[in-house]
Coordinates of C-alpha atoms in Angstrom, one line a residue:
M1 CA 0.2 -0.5 0.1
S2 CA 1.4 3.3 -0.4
I3 CA 0.5 6.5 0.4
Y4 CA 1.3 10.1 -0.7
I5 CA 2.5 12.7 1.7
G6 CA 2.9 16.1 0.6
R7 CA 6.0 15.5 -2.0
H8 CA 6.9 12.7 -0.6
T9 CA 5.6 8.6 -1.1
M10 CA 5.8 6.4 1.4
K11 CA 5.6 2.7 -0.9
S12 CA 5.5 0.8 3.1
L13 CA 3.8 1.9 5.9
K14 CA 4.1 0.5 9.2
K15 CA 0.9 -0.9 10.4
Y16 CA -0.4 0.9 12.9
K17 CA -3.5 0.0 15.1
T18 CA -4.0 3.9 15.4
P19 CA -6.6 5.4 12.4
T20 CA -5.4 7.1 9.4
R21 CA -6.6 10.0 9.8
K22 CA -4.9 10.5 13.1
L23 CA -1.7 9.6 12.1
C24 CA -1.7 11.9 9.5
K25 CA -1.8 14.9 11.9
L26 CA 0.5 13.1 13.9
F27 CA 3.1 13.1 10.8
L28 CA 2.4 17.2 9.8
K29 CA 2.6 18.1 13.2
S30 CA 6.5 16.0 13.2
R31 CA 7.9 17.0 9.9
N32 CA 7.0 20.4 10.8
K33 CA 8.9 20.6 14.1
W34 CA 12.0 18.9 12.3
R35 CA 11.5 21.5 9.3
L36 CA 12.2 23.8 11.9
K37 CA 14.9 22.2 14.0
Y38 CA 16.8 22.2 9.9
Q39 CA 16.0 26.2 9.4
N40 CA 17.5 26.7 13.0
A41 CA 20.4 24.1 12.3
K42 CA 20.6 26.1 9.1
K43 CA 20.4 29.1 10.5
D44 CA 23.4 28.2 13.2
I45 CA 25.5 27.5 10.6
K46 CA 25.0 30.5 9.0
N47 CA 25.6 32.2 12.4
L48 CA 28.6 30.2 12.7
K49 CA 30.3 30.4 9.7
N50 CA 29.8 33.6 9.9
L51 CA 31.3 33.9 13.7
N52 CA 34.6 32.2 12.4
R53 CA 35.3 34.2 9.9
Y54 CA 35.4 37.3 12.4
S55 CA 36.7 34.8 14.9
K56 CA 39.7 34.9 11.6
N57 CA 40.1 38.3 11.4
R58 CA 39.8 39.0 14.7
I59 CA 42.5 36.7 15.8
K60 CA 45.1 38.2 13.4
Q61 CA 43.9 42.1 14.4
L62 CA 44.2 40.8 17.8
K63 CA 48.4 38.5 16.5
M64 CA 48.8 42.4 15.2
Y65 CA 48.0 43.9 18.7
I66 CA 49.8 41.9 20.4
K67 CA 52.9 41.8 17.7
E68 CA 52.8 45.8 19.2
L69 CA 53.0 45.6 22.0
E70 CA 55.5 43.3 22.3
T71 CA 57.8 46.1 20.4
K72 CA 56.5 48.8 22.3
L73 CA 57.7 46.6 25.6
A74 CA 61.1 45.6 24.3
Q75 CA 61.4 49.6 24.4
V76 CA 59.7 50.3 27.9
E77 CA 62.3 47.6 28.9
Q78 CA 65.4 49.1 27.7
K79 CA 64.9 52.2 29.0
I80 CA 64.5 51.1 32.1
D81 CA 67.5 49.0 31.3
I82 CA 69.3 52.4 30.2
Y83 CA 68.0 54.3 33.5
Q84 CA 69.1 51.8 35.6
K85 CA 72.9 52.0 34.2
Q86 CA 73.0 55.2 34.3
N87 CA 72.1 55.2 37.8
N88 CA 74.4 52.6 38.6
S89 CA 76.5 54.8 37.2
Q90 CA 75.8 57.6 38.9
Q91 CA 75.7 56.0 42.5
T92 CA 78.9 54.0 41.2
E93 CA 79.9 57.8 40.0
D94 CA 79.3 59.6 43.5
Y95 CA 81.0 56.9 45.6
L96 CA 84.6 57.6 43.2
P97 CA 86.7 60.7 44.5
I98 CA 85.8 63.5 43.0
P99 CA 89.5 63.5 40.8
F100 CA 88.7 60.2 39.0
R101 CA 84.6 62.5 37.8
D102 CA 87.3 65.3 36.1
V103 CA 88.0 64.9 32.9
P104 CA 90.1 66.8 31.3
R105 CA 89.1 69.0 27.6
K106 CA 89.5 66.6 24.1
H107 CA 90.9 63.9 27.3
T108 CA 89.4 60.3 27.5
Y109 CA 91.1 59.8 31.3
S110 CA 90.3 61.4 34.1
I111 CA 92.1 63.9 36.4
G112 CA 92.5 60.5 39.4
H113 CA 93.8 58.6 36.8
I114 CA 97.0 60.4 36.0
M115 CA 97.6 61.9 38.9
L116 CA 97.7 58.5 40.0
F117 CA 100.0 57.0 37.6
I118 CA 103.0 59.7 37.8
S119 CA 102.2 59.2 41.2
L120 CA 103.5 55.9 40.8
V121 CA 106.4 56.4 38.3
L122 CA 107.9 60.0 39.8
F123 CA 107.7 59.4 44.0
A124 CA 107.1 54.5 44.5
G125 CA 110.0 54.3 41.6
I126 CA 107.6 52.3 39.2
S127 CA 108.2 51.8 35.7
M128 CA 105.4 52.8 33.7
R129 CA 104.5 49.6 32.6
G130 CA 104.2 48.8 36.4
A131 CA 102.9 51.7 37.0
A132 CA 99.9 51.0 34.6
K133 CA 99.7 47.0 35.9
A134 CA 99.0 48.3 39.2
I135 CA 96.7 51.0 38.2
E136 CA 94.6 48.5 36.3
I137 CA 95.2 45.5 39.4
F138 CA 93.3 48.6 41.2
I139 CA 90.5 49.4 39.9
L140 CA 89.8 45.8 39.0
Q141 CA 89.9 44.6 42.2
M142 CA 88.3 46.9 43.4
Q143 CA 85.5 46.8 41.0
M144 CA 85.2 50.3 40.3
N145 CA 83.2 51.5 37.5
L146 CA 86.5 52.9 35.5
L147 CA 88.6 53.0 31.6
I148 CA 92.0 51.4 32.5
P149 CA 95.0 53.1 30.7
S150 CA 98.1 51.9 28.8
W151 CA 101.0 52.2 29.6
Y152 CA 101.7 54.0 26.3
A153 CA 99.5 57.4 27.4
G154 CA 100.9 57.3 30.6
R155 CA 104.1 58.6 29.4
F156 CA 102.2 61.1 27.2
W157 CA 100.6 62.4 30.3
L158 CA 104.6 62.5 31.9
M159 CA 105.8 64.2 28.6
R160 CA 103.2 67.0 28.6
L161 CA 103.5 67.9 32.5
G162 CA 106.5 68.8 32.0
L163 CA 106.7 70.7 29.0
Y164 CA 104.1 72.5 30.8
K165 CA 106.2 73.3 33.9
L166 CA 109.2 74.0 31.7
L167 CA 106.7 76.1 29.5
A168 CA 105.0 78.1 32.2
P169 CA 105.9 81.7 32.9
K170 CA 108.3 82.2 35.5
Q171 CA 109.3 85.3 37.8
I172 CA 111.5 88.3 36.8
A173 CA 113.3 88.9 40.3
S174 CA 116.8 89.5 40.9
D175 CA 117.2 86.4 43.2
W176 CA 116.7 83.8 42.0
V177 CA 119.1 80.4 42.2
W178 CA 120.3 78.7 39.5
I179 CA 121.1 74.6 40.1
I180 CA 122.8 73.9 36.6
D181 CA 124.3 70.1 35.2
H182 CA 124.6 68.1 32.3
T183 CA 123.5 64.5 31.3
N184 CA 124.3 62.2 28.5
Q185 CA 123.4 59.7 27.6
I186 CA 124.9 56.8 24.5
G187 CA 126.0 59.2 21.9
S188 CA 127.5 63.0 21.6
E189 CA 124.5 64.5 23.1
K190 CA 124.4 66.1 25.7
C191 CA 121.6 67.9 28.0
L192 CA 122.1 71.3 30.2
L193 CA 119.4 71.4 32.4
I194 CA 118.8 74.4 34.8
L195 CA 116.9 74.3 38.0
G196 CA 115.6 77.5 39.7
V197 CA 115.0 78.3 43.6
R198 CA 114.4 82.3 44.7
L199 CA 116.9 82.8 48.0
S200 CA 113.7 84.7 48.9
S201 CA 111.5 81.6 48.9
L202 CA 114.2 79.4 51.1
G203 CA 113.7 78.7 55.1
P204 CA 116.6 77.8 57.9
N205 CA 117.3 74.7 56.1
L206 CA 118.5 75.3 53.0
I207 CA 118.0 71.2 51.8
L208 CA 116.4 71.2 48.9
K209 CA 113.6 68.6 47.6
H210 CA 112.2 68.1 44.7
E211 CA 109.4 70.7 44.9
D212 CA 111.6 73.2 46.1
V213 CA 112.9 73.8 42.9
E214 CA 111.5 75.1 39.0
P215 CA 112.5 73.7 35.7
I216 CA 113.8 77.3 34.1
A217 CA 115.6 75.8 31.1
L218 CA 116.3 72.5 29.2
F219 CA 118.3 72.3 26.3
P220 CA 119.8 69.2 24.3
V221 CA 122.7 69.6 22.3
K222 CA 125.0 67.9 20.1
S223 CA 128.0 68.9 21.2
S224 CA 128.7 72.0 23.9
N225 CA 131.6 74.1 25.0
G226 CA 131.8 77.5 27.0
N227 CA 130.4 79.5 24.8
T228 CA 127.4 77.3 24.3
V229 CA 126.5 76.9 27.8
Y230 CA 127.6 80.8 27.8
Q231 CA 124.3 81.6 25.1
Q232 CA 121.9 78.7 27.2
L233 CA 122.8 80.6 29.9
E234 CA 121.7 83.7 28.5
E235 CA 118.6 82.9 26.9
S236 CA 118.4 81.4 30.3
A237 CA 118.0 85.0 31.9
K238 CA 115.4 86.2 29.6
I239 CA 113.0 83.5 32.1
T240 CA 114.1 84.5 35.1
G241 CA 115.7 87.6 35.0
V242 CA 120.3 87.5 35.9
P243 CA 120.0 85.6 38.5
R244 CA 121.9 85.5 42.1
E245 CA 123.5 82.7 42.4
I246 CA 124.7 80.0 40.0
V247 CA 125.3 76.5 41.5
A248 CA 127.6 73.2 39.6
D249 CA 130.8 71.8 39.6
H250 CA 133.7 72.5 37.6
G251 CA 133.1 70.5 34.6
P252 CA 135.1 72.8 31.3
D253 CA 132.1 73.5 29.1
L254 CA 129.9 74.2 32.4
K255 CA 133.3 76.5 34.6
T256 CA 133.9 78.3 31.0
G257 CA 130.1 78.9 30.4
V258 CA 129.6 80.3 33.6
E259 CA 132.3 82.0 34.8
K260 CA 131.9 83.7 31.3
F261 CA 128.1 85.1 32.6
C262 CA 129.6 85.8 35.7
N263 CA 132.1 88.4 34.2
H264 CA 129.3 89.8 32.2
H265 CA 127.1 90.1 34.9
K266 CA 128.5 91.3 38.0
K267 CA 125.9 90.6 40.3
T268 CA 126.1 86.9 39.6
V269 CA 127.9 84.6 41.7
Y270 CA 129.7 81.2 41.0
V271 CA 129.1 78.5 43.4
Y272 CA 130.9 75.0 43.7
D273 CA 128.9 72.4 44.9
I274 CA 130.5 71.3 47.7
K275 CA 130.2 67.3 46.8
H276 CA 132.0 67.9 44.3
K277 CA 134.7 69.5 45.9
S278 CA 134.6 67.1 49.0
A279 CA 135.8 65.0 46.5
S280 CA 138.2 66.6 44.6
V281 CA 139.7 67.3 48.1
L282 CA 140.2 63.2 49.2
K283 CA 140.7 62.4 45.2
Q284 CA 143.8 65.1 45.9
E285 CA 145.0 62.8 49.2
L286 CA 144.2 59.6 47.7
K287 CA 145.4 59.4 44.3
G288 CA 148.9 59.2 45.3
D289 CA 148.4 56.8 47.5
D290 CA 149.2 53.4 47.3
D291 CA 148.2 51.6 49.9
W292 CA 144.6 53.2 49.0
E293 CA 144.9 51.9 45.8
N294 CA 145.9 48.4 46.9
Y295 CA 142.9 48.9 49.3
C296 CA 141.0 49.6 46.6
K297 CA 142.5 46.6 44.5
Y298 CA 141.9 44.1 47.5
A299 CA 137.7 45.0 47.5
S300 CA 137.8 44.4 43.6
Q301 CA 139.6 41.1 44.0
K302 CA 137.5 40.1 46.6
R303 CA 134.1 41.0 45.5
N304 CA 135.2 38.9 42.5
E305 CA 135.7 35.8 43.8
T306 CA 132.8 36.1 47.2
Q307 CA 129.7 36.9 44.9
Q308 CA 128.3 33.6 43.8
T309 CA 129.8 32.0 47.3
R310 CA 129.1 31.2 50.7
F311 CA 130.8 35.2 51.5
A312 CA 127.9 36.6 49.3
P313 CA 127.1 38.5 52.4
V314 CA 130.5 40.2 53.2
M315 CA 131.6 41.5 50.0
P316 CA 132.5 44.7 49.4
P317 CA 130.0 47.0 47.3
N318 CA 130.7 47.9 43.8
Q319 CA 133.4 50.8 42.9
K320 CA 132.3 52.7 40.6
T321 CA 134.9 54.1 38.0
K322 CA 133.2 57.1 36.7
A323 CA 132.9 59.7 40.0
R324 CA 134.9 57.3 42.6
F325 CA 135.7 59.5 44.8
M326 CA 132.2 60.3 45.8
N327 CA 131.3 57.4 46.7
V328 CA 134.3 56.2 49.1
G329 CA 132.3 56.4 52.1
R330 CA 131.1 52.9 51.6
L331 CA 134.0 51.1 50.3
I332 CA 135.6 52.4 53.6
R333 CA 132.5 51.7 55.6
W334 CA 132.5 48.4 54.1
G335 CA 136.4 47.7 55.6
K336 CA 135.6 49.2 58.7
K337 CA 132.2 47.5 59.6
L338 CA 133.9 44.2 59.3
L339 CA 136.9 44.8 61.4
S340 CA 134.6 45.5 63.8
F341 CA 132.8 42.2 63.2
F342 CA 136.6 40.3 63.5
K343 CA 136.6 41.8 67.1
R344 CA 133.4 40.8 67.8
A345 CA 133.4 37.2 66.5
K346 CA 136.1 36.7 69.2
N347 CA 132.7 36.5 72.0
E348 CA 129.6 36.7 69.4
R349 CA 128.4 33.5 67.7
L350 CA 125.5 34.3 65.2
D351 CA 123.2 31.5 63.5
G352 CA 124.2 30.3 60.8
I353 CA 127.4 31.8 60.2
D354 CA 131.4 30.6 60.6
N355 CA 133.0 33.2 62.0
E356 CA 136.7 32.2 61.4
E357 CA 136.2 31.1 57.6
I358 CA 134.5 34.9 57.1
E359 CA 138.1 36.1 59.2
K360 CA 140.4 33.8 57.1
N361 CA 138.2 34.4 53.7
F362 CA 139.2 38.6 54.6
E363 CA 143.1 37.4 56.9
D364 CA 144.4 40.1 54.7
L365 CA 142.0 43.0 55.2
K366 CA 143.5 43.2 58.9
K367 CA 146.8 44.4 57.1
F368 CA 144.7 48.0 56.0
E369 CA 143.8 48.4 59.7
S370 CA 145.1 51.4 60.9
K371 CA 144.8 52.9 56.7
I372 CA 140.8 52.6 56.9
S373 CA 140.5 54.3 60.5
E374 CA 142.3 57.2 58.9
W375 CA 140.4 57.2 55.7
D376 CA 137.1 56.6 57.8
E377 CA 138.5 59.8 59.2
L378 CA 138.8 61.8 55.8
D379 CA 135.2 60.4 55.2
Q380 CA 133.9 61.8 58.4
I381 CA 135.8 64.8 57.9
T382 CA 134.0 65.3 54.3
S383 CA 130.9 64.0 55.3
K384 CA 129.8 66.5 58.2
T385 CA 131.0 69.0 56.2
E386 CA 128.9 68.3 53.1
S387 CA 126.1 68.0 55.1
I388 CA 125.9 71.7 57.0
I389 CA 127.0 73.5 53.6
R390 CA 124.2 70.9 52.0
K391 CA 121.9 72.3 55.2
D392 CA 123.0 76.0 56.5
G393 CA 124.9 77.4 53.2
I394 CA 127.2 79.0 52.4
F395 CA 126.9 82.8 54.5
N396 CA 129.5 85.2 56.1
G397 CA 131.0 83.5 58.5
C398 CA 130.3 79.9 58.2
S399 CA 133.7 79.4 57.7
S400 CA 134.3 79.4 61.5
K401 CA 131.1 77.3 62.2
L402 CA 132.7 74.7 60.0
K403 CA 136.4 75.6 62.0
T404 CA 134.6 74.7 65.0
E405 CA 132.4 71.6 64.1
L406 CA 134.9 69.9 62.2
K407 CA 137.8 70.5 65.4
D408 CA 136.2 66.8 66.9
E409 CA 137.0 64.9 63.8
I410 CA 140.7 65.8 63.6
K411 CA 142.7 63.2 64.4
T412 CA 145.7 62.5 62.4
E413 CA 147.6 64.9 59.3
S414 CA 146.0 63.4 56.6
G415 CA 143.0 64.2 58.5
Q416 CA 144.4 68.0 59.5
R417 CA 145.3 69.0 55.3
V418 CA 141.9 68.3 54.1
A419 CA 139.6 69.8 56.8
D420 CA 141.9 72.6 56.2
K421 CA 141.4 72.5 52.4
L422 CA 137.9 72.6 52.8
I423 CA 138.0 75.3 55.6
N424 CA 140.3 77.2 53.2
F425 CA 137.9 77.1 50.1
I426 CA 134.8 78.0 52.3
E427 CA 136.2 81.0 53.1
N428 CA 136.8 81.9 49.8
E429 CA 133.4 81.0 49.1
E430 CA 131.3 82.9 52.1
T431 CA 132.9 86.3 51.3
K432 CA 130.6 86.1 47.8
A433 CA 128.2 86.5 50.2
R434 CA 125.9 89.4 51.2
P435 CA 125.5 90.3 55.4
N436 CA 122.4 88.6 56.3
E437 CA 122.9 86.3 53.5
K438 CA 122.3 82.2 52.8
L439 CA 123.4 81.0 49.6
V440 CA 123.3 78.0 48.6
G441 CA 126.4 75.3 48.6
S442 CA 124.8 72.1 47.4
S443 CA 123.4 70.8 43.7
E444 CA 122.4 67.3 45.3
V445 CA 118.9 67.8 44.0
I446 CA 119.9 68.0 40.6
E447 CA 121.9 65.2 40.6
S448 CA 118.9 63.6 42.5
V449 CA 116.4 64.2 39.5
F450 CA 119.3 63.1 37.1
G451 CA 118.9 59.5 39.0
K452 CA 115.4 59.9 38.7
L453 CA 115.2 60.3 35.1
K454 CA 118.3 57.7 34.2
R455 CA 115.9 55.3 36.7
I456 CA 112.8 56.5 34.5
E457 CA 114.2 55.3 31.1
G458 CA 116.2 52.5 31.8
D459 CA 117.6 50.3 28.9
Q460 CA 115.9 53.3 26.2
E461 CA 118.6 55.7 27.8
K462 CA 120.8 53.4 25.0
S463 CA 118.6 55.1 22.5
G464 CA 119.3 58.6 23.5
F465 CA 117.8 61.5 24.9
T466 CA 113.8 60.7 23.9
G467 CA 110.9 62.9 24.9
N468 CA 111.0 60.9 28.6
V469 CA 113.9 63.7 29.3
L470 CA 110.1 65.9 30.2
S471 CA 110.1 63.5 33.0
V472 CA 112.9 65.7 34.7
C473 CA 111.0 69.2 34.8
A474 CA 107.0 67.6 35.4
M475 CA 109.5 65.8 38.4
V476 CA 110.4 69.0 40.2
S477 CA 108.4 71.2 41.2
K478 CA 105.1 71.2 43.4
T479 CA 102.2 69.0 41.2
T480 CA 98.6 69.9 41.9
L481 CA 95.8 67.9 39.8
E482 CA 94.8 71.4 39.3
M483 CA 97.8 71.9 36.9
I484 CA 97.5 68.5 35.4
K485 CA 94.2 69.5 34.3
K486 CA 96.0 72.6 32.6
A487 CA 98.9 70.6 31.2
M488 CA 96.7 67.8 29.9
E489 CA 94.4 70.7 28.3
T490 CA 96.9 73.1 27.3
I491 CA 99.5 71.1 26.2
S492 CA 98.4 69.0 23.0
T493 CA 100.2 66.2 21.2
P494 CA 101.5 68.0 18.0
C495 CA 102.8 70.9 20.2
L496 CA 104.8 67.8 22.0
N497 CA 106.2 66.3 19.2
E498 CA 107.3 69.4 17.5
W499 CA 109.3 70.5 20.6
C500 CA 110.7 67.2 20.5
M501 CA 111.1 67.3 16.6
E502 CA 112.8 70.7 17.5
N503 CA 115.0 70.2 20.3
L504 CA 115.5 65.9 20.3
G505 CA 115.6 65.6 16.5
D506 CA 116.0 61.2 16.1
S507 CA 116.8 59.4 18.9
I508 CA 119.8 56.8 17.7
Q509 CA 117.6 54.0 18.0
C510 CA 115.7 56.1 15.3
Q511 CA 119.0 56.2 13.3
R512 CA 120.2 52.9 13.4
K513 CA 117.0 51.6 12.6
K514 CA 117.3 54.2 8.9
I515 CA 120.4 52.4 8.5
L516 CA 120.6 49.0 9.6
K517 CA 117.2 48.9 7.9
P518 CA 116.7 44.6 7.1
C519 CA 117.9 43.5 3.5
M520 CA 116.2 42.6 1.0
K521 CA 117.4 39.0 -0.7
E522 CA 115.0 37.5 -4.0
G523 CA 111.9 39.0 -2.4
V524 CA 113.1 38.5 1.6
A525 CA 113.5 40.3 3.5
S526 CA 116.6 39.5 5.9
N527 CA 117.1 41.2 9.7

């Protein structure tokens, strides 16, 4: 049986007990419900498709927004990081001393860096490379936020400071004291240094320190004679005015030049350095003494024999070939102390020391016992004279004071001769002093400056004079933080190089490289 219901035909129907008319109504009602469900489902599907499309667009927009937020977040984090660094840097700077926060114009390193380096080199006896390394260790160990300078930068700091002090204007006055001397290195070059101090600035103690004197002039020359020195002194007089006094040794060119200068300027007096004078007196007394010559030979021989043995602790001191009689005191004191040990060794035992072996090895020293006592007297007389003149200076009546002071030291004829020569010398020198005036009698300060220069240069002195010679000017007079800042800002590198080229030229090492440059052989460099 087939039943037609709307557009659908059902070929087979279940057999229901319910009448057909009721079934038709029921099926129609059911169909309408399913139609409504279908329409609602279709509508929901459409809405879901629209929602899906909207969601995709929204997701895309949100991704772009998230990316934009991430960019802004990175920028904010960067600003926070910069702020924190600046804040930390500011906090670090607050803990740094003021000199380390003060950087000279057109410079990288602070005044504190420069002052620390200069102090280590000039006052602590450290080499330039050692000073740079010491600063590096200090900064790293203290965890300070500071740059670490190289030794080469420090070398330029020294040269700048030296040139600044050298070129600084000096007050024109009539009471200047010039202390002058030559220094030389390898080659024929000499360098005349003039240090100055005013008599009005000196106190009762005339022992001069490095900070008491100022650099007046520095003249590196290829060769020097009396006329050269005279011209250099005349040029220096334009800086300070004609000096009251010139202290120097009796080197041939110095003596000739200074005497010529004093002849042209009658108010200037020439004072012979007391250290060189006492050495000259000792030389006159000891040079022809066979016992002294034998003693020197014995000490030299014993030094060579014992310096690599167990007797090294008591070996004689090294004898200088230059200025021997300025250093005889060390050799005399060695013999005196060792002879004293022989006497004490009979009743005194020292741990780890064989008294008999030492005495046996230096048995021949006893032959000079009486002469050593005599020579020690000469050393005491000259040392006391130097000490008095160095401290009190030269003034009217100083020879009488010296005579009184030396009275208890004189015990032998040779001692009397040496004392008489020194007293006569001081009597002649004191006539150069005006009433109530004290003149400087020692040039040891300039010898000390030259000694420090040689230590700073080290092996570089084998290259002749270089820009390091300016460090002699840096190590004298007072050095303040303000002066260092002015020196760094005033003396430029071109100015420094110009002075070096005009006054020094090529060093020995530079000339050596030009002459003995590598030879080219078949395209290969051969040293």
